[in-house]
Coordinates of C-alpha atoms and ligand atoms in Angstrom, one line a residue:
X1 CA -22.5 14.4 -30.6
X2 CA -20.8 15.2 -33.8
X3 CA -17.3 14.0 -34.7
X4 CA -16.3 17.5 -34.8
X5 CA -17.9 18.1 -31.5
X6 CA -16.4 14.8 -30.1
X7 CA -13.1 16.2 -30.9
X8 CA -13.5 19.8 -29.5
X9 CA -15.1 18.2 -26.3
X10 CA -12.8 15.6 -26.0
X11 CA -9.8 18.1 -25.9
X12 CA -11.8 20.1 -23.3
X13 CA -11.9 16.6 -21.4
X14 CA -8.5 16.3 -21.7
X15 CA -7.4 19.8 -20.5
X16 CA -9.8 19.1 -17.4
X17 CA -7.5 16.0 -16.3
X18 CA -4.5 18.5 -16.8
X19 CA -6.0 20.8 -14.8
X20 CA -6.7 18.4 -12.0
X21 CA -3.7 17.0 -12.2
X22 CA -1.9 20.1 -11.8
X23 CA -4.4 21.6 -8.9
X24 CA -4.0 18.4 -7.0
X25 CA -1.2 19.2 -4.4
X26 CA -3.9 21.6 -2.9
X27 CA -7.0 19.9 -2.8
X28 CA -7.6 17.8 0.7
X29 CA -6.2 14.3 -0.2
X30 CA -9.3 12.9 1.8
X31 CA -13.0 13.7 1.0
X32 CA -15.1 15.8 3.4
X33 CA -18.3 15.1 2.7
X34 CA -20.6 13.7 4.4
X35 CA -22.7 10.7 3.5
X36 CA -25.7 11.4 0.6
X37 CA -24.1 15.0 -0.3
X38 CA -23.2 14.0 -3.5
X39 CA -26.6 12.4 -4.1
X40 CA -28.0 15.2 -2.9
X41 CA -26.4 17.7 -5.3
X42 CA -27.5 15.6 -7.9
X43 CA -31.2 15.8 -10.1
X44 CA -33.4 13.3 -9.3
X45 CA -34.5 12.2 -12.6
X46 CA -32.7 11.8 -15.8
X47 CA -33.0 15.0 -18.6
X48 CA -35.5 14.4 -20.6
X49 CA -33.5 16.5 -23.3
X50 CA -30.1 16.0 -24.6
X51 CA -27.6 18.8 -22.8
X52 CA -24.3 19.8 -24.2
X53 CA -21.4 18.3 -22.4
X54 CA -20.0 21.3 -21.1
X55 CA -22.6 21.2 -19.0
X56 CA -21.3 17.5 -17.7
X57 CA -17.9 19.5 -17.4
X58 CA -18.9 22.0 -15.0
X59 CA -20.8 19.6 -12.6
X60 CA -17.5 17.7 -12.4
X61 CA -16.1 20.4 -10.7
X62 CA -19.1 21.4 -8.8
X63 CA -20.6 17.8 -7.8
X64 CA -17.5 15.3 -8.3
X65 CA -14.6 16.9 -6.8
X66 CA -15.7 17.5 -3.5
X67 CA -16.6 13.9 -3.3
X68 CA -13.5 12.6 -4.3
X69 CA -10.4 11.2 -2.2
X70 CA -7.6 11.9 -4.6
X71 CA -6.0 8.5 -5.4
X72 CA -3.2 10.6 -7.6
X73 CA -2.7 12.9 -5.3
X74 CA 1.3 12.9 -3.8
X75 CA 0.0 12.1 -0.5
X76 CA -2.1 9.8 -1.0
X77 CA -0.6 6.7 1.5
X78 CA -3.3 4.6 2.2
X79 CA -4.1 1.3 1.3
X80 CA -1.8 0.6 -2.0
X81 CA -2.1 3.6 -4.0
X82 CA -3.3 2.4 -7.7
X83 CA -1.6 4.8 -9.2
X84 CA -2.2 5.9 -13.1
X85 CA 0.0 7.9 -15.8
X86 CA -0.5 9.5 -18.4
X87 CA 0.4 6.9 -21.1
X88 CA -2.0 4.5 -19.7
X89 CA -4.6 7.1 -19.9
X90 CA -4.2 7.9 -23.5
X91 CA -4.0 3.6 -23.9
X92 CA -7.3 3.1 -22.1
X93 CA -9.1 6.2 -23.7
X94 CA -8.3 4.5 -27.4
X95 CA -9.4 1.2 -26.0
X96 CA -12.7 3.0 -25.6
X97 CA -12.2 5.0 -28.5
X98 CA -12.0 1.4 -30.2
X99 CA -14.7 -0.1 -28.6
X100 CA -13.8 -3.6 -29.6
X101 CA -15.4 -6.3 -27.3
X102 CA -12.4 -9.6 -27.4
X103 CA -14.6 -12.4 -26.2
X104 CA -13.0 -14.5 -28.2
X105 CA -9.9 -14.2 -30.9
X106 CA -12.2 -14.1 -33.6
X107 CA -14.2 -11.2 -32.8
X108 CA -10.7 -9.0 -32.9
X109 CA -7.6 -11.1 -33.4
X110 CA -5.6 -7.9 -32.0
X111 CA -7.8 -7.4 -28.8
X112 CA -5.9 -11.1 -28.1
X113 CA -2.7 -11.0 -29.9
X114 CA -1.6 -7.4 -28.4
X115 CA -2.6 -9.0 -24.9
X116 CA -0.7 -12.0 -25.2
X117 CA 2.1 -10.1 -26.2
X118 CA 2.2 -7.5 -24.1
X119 CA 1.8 -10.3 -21.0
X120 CA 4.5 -12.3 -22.0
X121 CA 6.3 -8.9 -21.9
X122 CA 5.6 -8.6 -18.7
X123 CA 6.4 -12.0 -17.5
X124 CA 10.0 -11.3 -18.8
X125 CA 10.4 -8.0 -17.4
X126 CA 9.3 -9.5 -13.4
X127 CA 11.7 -12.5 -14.7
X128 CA 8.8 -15.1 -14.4
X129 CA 10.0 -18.6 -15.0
X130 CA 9.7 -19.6 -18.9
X131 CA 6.9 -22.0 -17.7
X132 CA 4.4 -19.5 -17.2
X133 CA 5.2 -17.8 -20.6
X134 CA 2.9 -18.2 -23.3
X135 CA 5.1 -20.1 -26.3
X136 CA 4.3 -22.3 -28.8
X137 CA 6.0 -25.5 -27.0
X138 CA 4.7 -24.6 -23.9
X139 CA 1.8 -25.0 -21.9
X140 CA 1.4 -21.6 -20.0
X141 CA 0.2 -18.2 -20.1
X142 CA -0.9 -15.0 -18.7
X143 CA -4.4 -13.3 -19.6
X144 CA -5.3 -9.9 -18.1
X145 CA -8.3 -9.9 -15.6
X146 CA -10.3 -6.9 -13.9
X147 CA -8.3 -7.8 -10.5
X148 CA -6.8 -10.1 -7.8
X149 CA -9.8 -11.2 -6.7
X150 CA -10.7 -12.3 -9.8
X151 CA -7.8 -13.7 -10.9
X152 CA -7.4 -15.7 -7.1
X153 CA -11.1 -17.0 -7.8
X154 CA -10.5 -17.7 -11.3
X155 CA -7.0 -20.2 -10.1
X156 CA -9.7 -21.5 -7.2
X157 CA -11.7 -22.7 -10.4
X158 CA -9.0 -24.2 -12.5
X159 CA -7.8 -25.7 -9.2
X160 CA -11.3 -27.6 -8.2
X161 CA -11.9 -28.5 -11.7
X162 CA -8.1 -30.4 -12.0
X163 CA -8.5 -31.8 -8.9
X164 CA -12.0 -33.5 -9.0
X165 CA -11.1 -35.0 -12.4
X166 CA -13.9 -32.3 -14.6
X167 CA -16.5 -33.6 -11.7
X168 CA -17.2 -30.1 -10.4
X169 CA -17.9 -28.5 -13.8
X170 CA -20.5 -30.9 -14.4
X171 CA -22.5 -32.0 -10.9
X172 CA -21.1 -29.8 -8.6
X173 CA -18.2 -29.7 -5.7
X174 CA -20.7 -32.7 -4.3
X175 CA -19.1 -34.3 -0.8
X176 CA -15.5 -34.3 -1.1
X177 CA -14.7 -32.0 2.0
X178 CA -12.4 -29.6 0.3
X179 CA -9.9 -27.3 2.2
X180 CA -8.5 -24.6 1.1
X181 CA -5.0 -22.5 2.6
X182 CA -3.5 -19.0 3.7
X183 CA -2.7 -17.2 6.3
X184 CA -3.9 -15.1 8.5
X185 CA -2.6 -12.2 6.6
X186 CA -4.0 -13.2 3.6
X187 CA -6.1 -11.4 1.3
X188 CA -10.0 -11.6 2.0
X189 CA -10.0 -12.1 -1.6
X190 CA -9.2 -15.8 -1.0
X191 CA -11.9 -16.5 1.5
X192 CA -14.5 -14.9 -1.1
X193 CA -13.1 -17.0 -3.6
X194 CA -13.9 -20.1 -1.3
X195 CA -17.2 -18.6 -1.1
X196 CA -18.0 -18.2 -4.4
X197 CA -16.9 -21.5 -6.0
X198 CA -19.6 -23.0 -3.6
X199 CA -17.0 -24.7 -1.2
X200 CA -18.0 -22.2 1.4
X201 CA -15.6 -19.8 4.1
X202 CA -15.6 -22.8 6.3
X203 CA -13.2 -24.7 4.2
X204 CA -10.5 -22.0 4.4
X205 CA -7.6 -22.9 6.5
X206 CA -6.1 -19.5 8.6
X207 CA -2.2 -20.3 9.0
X208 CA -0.6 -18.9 11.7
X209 CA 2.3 -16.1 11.0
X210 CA 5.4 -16.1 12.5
X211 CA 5.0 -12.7 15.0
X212 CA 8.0 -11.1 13.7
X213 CA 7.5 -11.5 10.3
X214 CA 3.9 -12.2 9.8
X215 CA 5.0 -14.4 7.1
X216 CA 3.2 -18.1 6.8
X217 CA 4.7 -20.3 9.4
X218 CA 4.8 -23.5 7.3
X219 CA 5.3 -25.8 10.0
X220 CA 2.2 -24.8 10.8
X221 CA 0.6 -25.5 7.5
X222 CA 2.3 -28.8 7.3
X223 CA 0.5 -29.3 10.6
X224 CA -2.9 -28.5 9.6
X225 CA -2.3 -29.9 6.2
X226 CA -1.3 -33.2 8.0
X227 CA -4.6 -33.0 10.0
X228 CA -6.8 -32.2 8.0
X229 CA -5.8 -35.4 5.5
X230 CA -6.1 -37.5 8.5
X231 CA -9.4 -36.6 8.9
X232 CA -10.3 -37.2 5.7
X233 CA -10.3 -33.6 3.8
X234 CA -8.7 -33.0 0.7
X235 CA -6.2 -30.3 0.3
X236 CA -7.3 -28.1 -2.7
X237 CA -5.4 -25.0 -3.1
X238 CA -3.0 -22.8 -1.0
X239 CA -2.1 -19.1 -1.5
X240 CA 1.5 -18.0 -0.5
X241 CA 1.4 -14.2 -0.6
X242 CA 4.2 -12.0 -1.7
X243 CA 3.9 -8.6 0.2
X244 CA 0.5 -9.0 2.1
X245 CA -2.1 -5.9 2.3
X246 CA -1.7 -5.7 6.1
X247 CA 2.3 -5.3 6.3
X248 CA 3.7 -6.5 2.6
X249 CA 5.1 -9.6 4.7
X250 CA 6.5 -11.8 2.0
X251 CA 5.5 -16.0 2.5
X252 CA 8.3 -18.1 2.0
X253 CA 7.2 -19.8 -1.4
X254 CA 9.7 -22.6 -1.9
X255 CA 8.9 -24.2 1.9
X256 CA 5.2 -23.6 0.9
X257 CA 5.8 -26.1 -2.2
X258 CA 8.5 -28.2 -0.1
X259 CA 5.0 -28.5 2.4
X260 CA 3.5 -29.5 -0.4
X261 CA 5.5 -32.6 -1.8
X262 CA 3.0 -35.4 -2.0
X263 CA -0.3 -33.5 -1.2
X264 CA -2.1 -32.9 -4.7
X265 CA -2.7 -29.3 -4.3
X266 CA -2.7 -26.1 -6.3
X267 CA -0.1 -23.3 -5.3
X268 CA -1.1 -20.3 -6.1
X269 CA 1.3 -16.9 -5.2
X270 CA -0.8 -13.4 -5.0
X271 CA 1.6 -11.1 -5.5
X272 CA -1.2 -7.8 -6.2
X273 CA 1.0 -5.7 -5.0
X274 CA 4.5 -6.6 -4.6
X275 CA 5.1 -8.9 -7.5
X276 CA 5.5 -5.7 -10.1
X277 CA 8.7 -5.1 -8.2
X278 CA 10.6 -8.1 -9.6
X279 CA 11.1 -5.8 -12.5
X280 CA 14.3 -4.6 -10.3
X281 CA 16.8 -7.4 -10.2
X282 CA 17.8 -6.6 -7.0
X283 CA 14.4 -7.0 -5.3
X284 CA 13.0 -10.0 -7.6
X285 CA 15.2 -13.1 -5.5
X286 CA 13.2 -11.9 -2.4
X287 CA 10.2 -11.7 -4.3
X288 CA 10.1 -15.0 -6.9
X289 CA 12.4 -17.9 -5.3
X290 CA 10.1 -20.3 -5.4
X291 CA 7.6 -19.1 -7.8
X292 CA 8.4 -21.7 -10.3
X293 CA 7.1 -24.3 -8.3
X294 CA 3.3 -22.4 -8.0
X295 CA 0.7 -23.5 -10.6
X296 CA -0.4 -19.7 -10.5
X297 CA 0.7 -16.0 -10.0
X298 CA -1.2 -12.9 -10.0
X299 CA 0.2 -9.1 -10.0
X300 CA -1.3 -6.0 -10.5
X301 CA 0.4 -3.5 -12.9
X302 CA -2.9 -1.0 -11.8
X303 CA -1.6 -0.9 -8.4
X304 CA 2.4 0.2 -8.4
X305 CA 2.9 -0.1 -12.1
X306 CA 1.3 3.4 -13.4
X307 CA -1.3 1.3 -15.4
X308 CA -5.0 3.1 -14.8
X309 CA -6.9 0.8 -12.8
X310 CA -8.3 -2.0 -13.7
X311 CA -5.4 -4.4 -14.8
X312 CA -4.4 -7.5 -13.0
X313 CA -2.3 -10.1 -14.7
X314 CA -2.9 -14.1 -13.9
X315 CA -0.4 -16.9 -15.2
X316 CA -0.4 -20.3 -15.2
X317 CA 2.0 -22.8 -16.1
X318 CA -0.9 -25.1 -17.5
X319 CA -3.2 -23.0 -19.8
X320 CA -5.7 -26.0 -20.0
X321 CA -6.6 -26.2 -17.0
X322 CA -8.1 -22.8 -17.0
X323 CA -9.7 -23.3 -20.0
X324 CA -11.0 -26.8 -19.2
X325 CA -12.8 -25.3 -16.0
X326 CA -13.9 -22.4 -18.3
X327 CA -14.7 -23.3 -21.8
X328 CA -18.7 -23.4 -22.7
X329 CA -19.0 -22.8 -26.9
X330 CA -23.2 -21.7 -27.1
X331 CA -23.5 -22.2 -31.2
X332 CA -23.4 -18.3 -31.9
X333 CA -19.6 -18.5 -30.8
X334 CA -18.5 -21.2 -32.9
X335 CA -16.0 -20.3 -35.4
X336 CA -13.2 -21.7 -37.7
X337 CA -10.5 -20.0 -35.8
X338 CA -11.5 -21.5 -32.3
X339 CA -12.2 -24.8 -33.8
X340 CA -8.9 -25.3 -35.7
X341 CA -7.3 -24.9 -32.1
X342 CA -4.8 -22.1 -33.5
X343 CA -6.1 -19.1 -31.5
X344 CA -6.7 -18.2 -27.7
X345 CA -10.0 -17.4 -26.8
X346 CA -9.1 -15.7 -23.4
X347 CA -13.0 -15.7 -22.3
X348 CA -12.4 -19.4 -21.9
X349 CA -9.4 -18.1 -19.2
X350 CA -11.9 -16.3 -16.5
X351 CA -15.3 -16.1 -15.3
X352 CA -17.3 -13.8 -17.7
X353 CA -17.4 -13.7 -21.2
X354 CA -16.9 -9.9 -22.6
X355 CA -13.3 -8.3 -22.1
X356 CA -12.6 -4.6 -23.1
X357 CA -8.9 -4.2 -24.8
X358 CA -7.1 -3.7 -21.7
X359 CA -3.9 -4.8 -22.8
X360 CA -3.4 -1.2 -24.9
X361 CA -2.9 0.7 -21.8
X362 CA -0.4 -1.9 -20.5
X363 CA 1.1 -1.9 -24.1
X364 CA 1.3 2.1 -23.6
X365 CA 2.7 2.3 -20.1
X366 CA 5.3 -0.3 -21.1
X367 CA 6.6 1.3 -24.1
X368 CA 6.4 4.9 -23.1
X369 CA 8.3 4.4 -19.9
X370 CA 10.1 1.5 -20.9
X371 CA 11.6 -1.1 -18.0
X372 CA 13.9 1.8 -17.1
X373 CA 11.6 4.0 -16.3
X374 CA 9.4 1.5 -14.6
X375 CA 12.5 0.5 -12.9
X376 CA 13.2 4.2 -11.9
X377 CA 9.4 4.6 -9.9
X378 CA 9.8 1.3 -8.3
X379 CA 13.2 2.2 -6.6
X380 CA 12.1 5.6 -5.9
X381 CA 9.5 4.7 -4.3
X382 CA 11.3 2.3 -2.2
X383 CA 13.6 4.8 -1.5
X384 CA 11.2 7.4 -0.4
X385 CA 9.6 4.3 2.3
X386 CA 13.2 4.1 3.6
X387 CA 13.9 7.4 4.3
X388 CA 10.6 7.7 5.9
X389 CA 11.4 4.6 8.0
X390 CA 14.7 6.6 9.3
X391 CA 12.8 9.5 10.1
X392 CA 10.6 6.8 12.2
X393 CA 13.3 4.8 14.1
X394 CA 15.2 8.3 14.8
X395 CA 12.3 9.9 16.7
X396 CA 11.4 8.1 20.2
X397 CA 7.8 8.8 20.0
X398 CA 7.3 6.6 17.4
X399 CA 8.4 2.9 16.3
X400 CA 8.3 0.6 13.5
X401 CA 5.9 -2.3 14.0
X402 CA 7.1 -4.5 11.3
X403 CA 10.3 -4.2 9.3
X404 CA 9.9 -2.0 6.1
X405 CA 8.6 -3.9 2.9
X406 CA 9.4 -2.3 0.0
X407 CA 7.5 0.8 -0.4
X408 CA 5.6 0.4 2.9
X409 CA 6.0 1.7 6.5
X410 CA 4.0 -0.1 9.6
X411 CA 4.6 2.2 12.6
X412 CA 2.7 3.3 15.7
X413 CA 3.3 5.7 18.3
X414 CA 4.8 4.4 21.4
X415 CA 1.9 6.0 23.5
X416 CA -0.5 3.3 22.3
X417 CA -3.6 2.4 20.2
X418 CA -5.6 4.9 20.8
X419 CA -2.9 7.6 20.1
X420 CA -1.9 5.7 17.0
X421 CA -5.3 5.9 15.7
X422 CA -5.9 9.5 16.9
X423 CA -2.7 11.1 15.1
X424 CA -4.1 8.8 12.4
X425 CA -7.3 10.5 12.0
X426 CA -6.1 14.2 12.9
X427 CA -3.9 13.9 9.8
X428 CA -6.4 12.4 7.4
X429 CA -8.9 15.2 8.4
X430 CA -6.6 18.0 8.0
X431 CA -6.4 16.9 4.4
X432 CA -2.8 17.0 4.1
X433 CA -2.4 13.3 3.4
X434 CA -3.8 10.1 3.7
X435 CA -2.5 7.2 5.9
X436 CA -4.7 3.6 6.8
X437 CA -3.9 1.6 9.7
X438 CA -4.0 -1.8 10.6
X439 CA -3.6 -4.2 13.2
X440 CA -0.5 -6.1 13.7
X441 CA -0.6 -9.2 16.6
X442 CA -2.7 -7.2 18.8
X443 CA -1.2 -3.5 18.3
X444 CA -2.9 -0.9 16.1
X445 CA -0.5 0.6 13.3
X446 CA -0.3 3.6 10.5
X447 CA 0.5 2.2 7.1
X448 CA 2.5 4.6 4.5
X449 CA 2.6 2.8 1.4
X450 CA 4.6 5.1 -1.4
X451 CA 3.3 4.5 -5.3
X452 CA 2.6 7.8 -7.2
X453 CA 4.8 8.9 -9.2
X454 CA 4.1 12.5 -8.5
X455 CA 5.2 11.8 -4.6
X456 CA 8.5 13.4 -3.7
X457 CA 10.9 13.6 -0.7
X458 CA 9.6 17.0 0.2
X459 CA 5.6 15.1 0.3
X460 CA 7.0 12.2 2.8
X461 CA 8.6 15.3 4.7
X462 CA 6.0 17.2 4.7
X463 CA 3.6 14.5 6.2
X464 CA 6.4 13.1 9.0
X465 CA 6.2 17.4 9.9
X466 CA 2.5 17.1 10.2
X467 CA 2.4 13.7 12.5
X468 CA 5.1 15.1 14.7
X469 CA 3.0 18.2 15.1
X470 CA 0.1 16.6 16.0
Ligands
LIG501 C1 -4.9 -5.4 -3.2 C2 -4.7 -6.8 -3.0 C3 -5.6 -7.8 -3.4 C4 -6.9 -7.4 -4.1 O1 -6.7 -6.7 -5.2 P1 -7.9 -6.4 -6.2 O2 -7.2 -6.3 -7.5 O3 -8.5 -5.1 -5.8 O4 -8.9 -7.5 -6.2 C5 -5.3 -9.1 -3.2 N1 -4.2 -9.5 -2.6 C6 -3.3 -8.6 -2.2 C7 -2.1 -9.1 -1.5 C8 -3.5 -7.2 -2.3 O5 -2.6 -6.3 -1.8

């Protein structure tokens, strides 16, 4: 492809995301197909012969669309939307227009500097304590990572590595019968985590959740954490989360540390979802008291913070000991930069080696919106969750299952689980929107989580019309 022709086909790419953007309020927000149709539709073997990209083009709209569920569609509920923008569009297509791989600061100083920047940006925006801000008399720092899990597995390792004095770097996590903390509403990212650093599921405490809440009851973990020393484990890491998948139940943080007093053990706060929401004073007490006590946060700006997925920013109050967990130098990596201890070399801050330029996108969605406008989509959609909570409480049918958290409704029919799930399923297949349920002590419940920045008022109406219908 020719520069010329790069440039006419990348303004026909562009004009093809406008044009989906603009047709999405009709398309079903849920894909039809049915499995292997896409696979199906598809040429078995490679072309042989280079084809012009229109031809890419058309098949998009032939072969890919169908097969989509429209994560930027208004309606789209489920899960937690990930919602994108355009300025973190244009900031992720000149990352790959760049093409610059930041392993380390040497191989593009501004790969790093923007990121460390544009992190610490971010850390004052949420109002993060000063300790986890990256400054030249400190000792923290954030680093942008693919995702939660990642970043949750990443903490894991600095944790193990702190804790068994470099041992587990070296010869393994040997017979120290680690244990690990969260509760039952947390993450299965933290389980996996367990998994992967070789400590194995088995080692993961389940705390129980007070009912009402389903935040961590930390008289429980003080129980188990009490028991479990007794017995001759050693208490590792726990994870308090802020706004869990299930309901966005927020753990109480600073009796999680207070639990903590005396036991050696990393805190670590996953805050994927919710923690983005601290950029609104009024919301960030509920969401960071006690955050200054944790050795670790993570929050993703590619789920509620119109940056295209993925972007998922870790901190850590002590930068070392991610990169004494991490750091391996082969010879072809050694360079005067690294060695003089002046620059960050951020593959020394998670598990694999190559990083794209992720912060540009970050950069972009930060400056083009500025905090007031990120501001602006965080309280609408917490506004639009309310007023769909009203509609809820006000109509006998159906109840609330858990108080609202922020942008997310838990709610049920009154009828029972097997309505719940059946309105549930009615309105995903009509296409209209998309909801995801869970379970909540026993009960099955709808989940509408609010996060595009397309979705208005007359979306959340339209959807409460549709259940009520059914
Ligand atoms: C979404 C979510 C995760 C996992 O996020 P990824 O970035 O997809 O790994 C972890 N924890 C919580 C609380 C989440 O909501």
């Amino acid at each position: 492809m020719s520069p010329e022709e790069f440039r006419r086909q990348g303004h026909a790419a562009i004009d093809w995301i406008a044009d989906y953007w603009a047709g999405l309020d009709d398309l079903p927000v849920l894909s039809q197909v049915a499995p292997g149709a896409v696979r199906r539709s598809m040429p078995t073997a490679p072309p042989e012969e280079g084809e012009p990209f229109d031809a890419l083009l058309g098949d998009l709209d032939e072969i890919v669309l169908p097969g989509l569920t429209h994560w930027q569609h208004p309606r789209f509920f489920a899960y937690f939307p990930a919602n994108s923008s355009p300025a973190a569009i244009l900031g992720d297509l000149i990352s790959s227009g760049i093409g610059a791989q930041g392993m380390i600061w040497a191989t593009s100083p501004a790969v790093t500097e923007v990121e460390q920047v544009v992190v610490d940006w971010l850390a004052q925006a949420l109002g993060l304590p000063e300790q986890f801000r990256l400054t030249d008399h400190g000792r923290g720092g954030g680093v942008i990572q693919d995702t939660a899990s990642t970043a949750t597995f990443t903490a894991l390792l600095a944790a193990l590595h702190s804790a068994s004095g470099g041992q587990a770097r070296e010869s393994g996590v040997g017979s120290t019968r680690w244990t690990v903390y969260g509760s039952s509403q947390a993450h299965s990212s933290l389980v996996k985590a367990a998994m992967m650093a070789g400590l194995g599921a088995e080692c993961v405490r389940s705390v129980e959740v007070d009912p009402r809440t389903q935040a961590m009851d930390v008289t429980a973990l003080e129980r188990l954490l009490a028991d479990d020393i007794d017995d001759g484990c050693r208490p590792l890491f726990v994870l308090a989360a802020v706004g869990t998948t299930s309901t966005g139940a927020i753990d109480d943080v600073q009796a999680i540390a207070e639990a903590l007093d005396g036991v050696d053990a990393w805190l670590h706060v996953d805050a994927a979802w919710a923690g983005v929401a601290a950029v609104c004073p009024e919301l960030r007490d509920r969401l960071l008291s006690g955050v200054h006590l944790a050795q670790s946060i993570v929050t993703n700006p590619h789920k509620w913070m119109l940056t295209t997925f993925d972007c998922s920013v870790l901190w850590v109050q002590e930068r070392t000991a991610l990169t004494n967990a991490l750091s391996i130098t082969p010879e072809y990596l050694r360079n005067p930069a690294s060695e003089s201890g002046a620059v960050v070399d951020y593959r020394d801050w998670h598990p694999q080696l190559g990083r794209r330029f992720r912060a540009l996108k970050l950069w972009s969605v930060l400056r083009t919106y500025g905090l007031a406008g990120i501001r602006a989509h965080i309280r609408e959609g917490v506004e639009l969750a309310a007023h769909f909570a009203d509609l809820v409480v006000d109509d006998d049918r159906f109840e609330l299952v858990t108080e609202r958290s922020l942008s997310l409704v838990v709610f049920r029919l009154v009828e029972g689980d097997e309505a719940t799930l059946a309105a549930m399923h009615r309105l995903n297949e009509s296409g209209l929107a998309y909801l995801s349920h869970t379970v909540v002590e026993g009960r099955t419940a709808m989940r509408l989580a609010v996060g595009s920045w397309r979705t208005t008022r007359a979306d959340v109406d339209a959807t409460w019309a549709a259940l009520q219908a059914l």
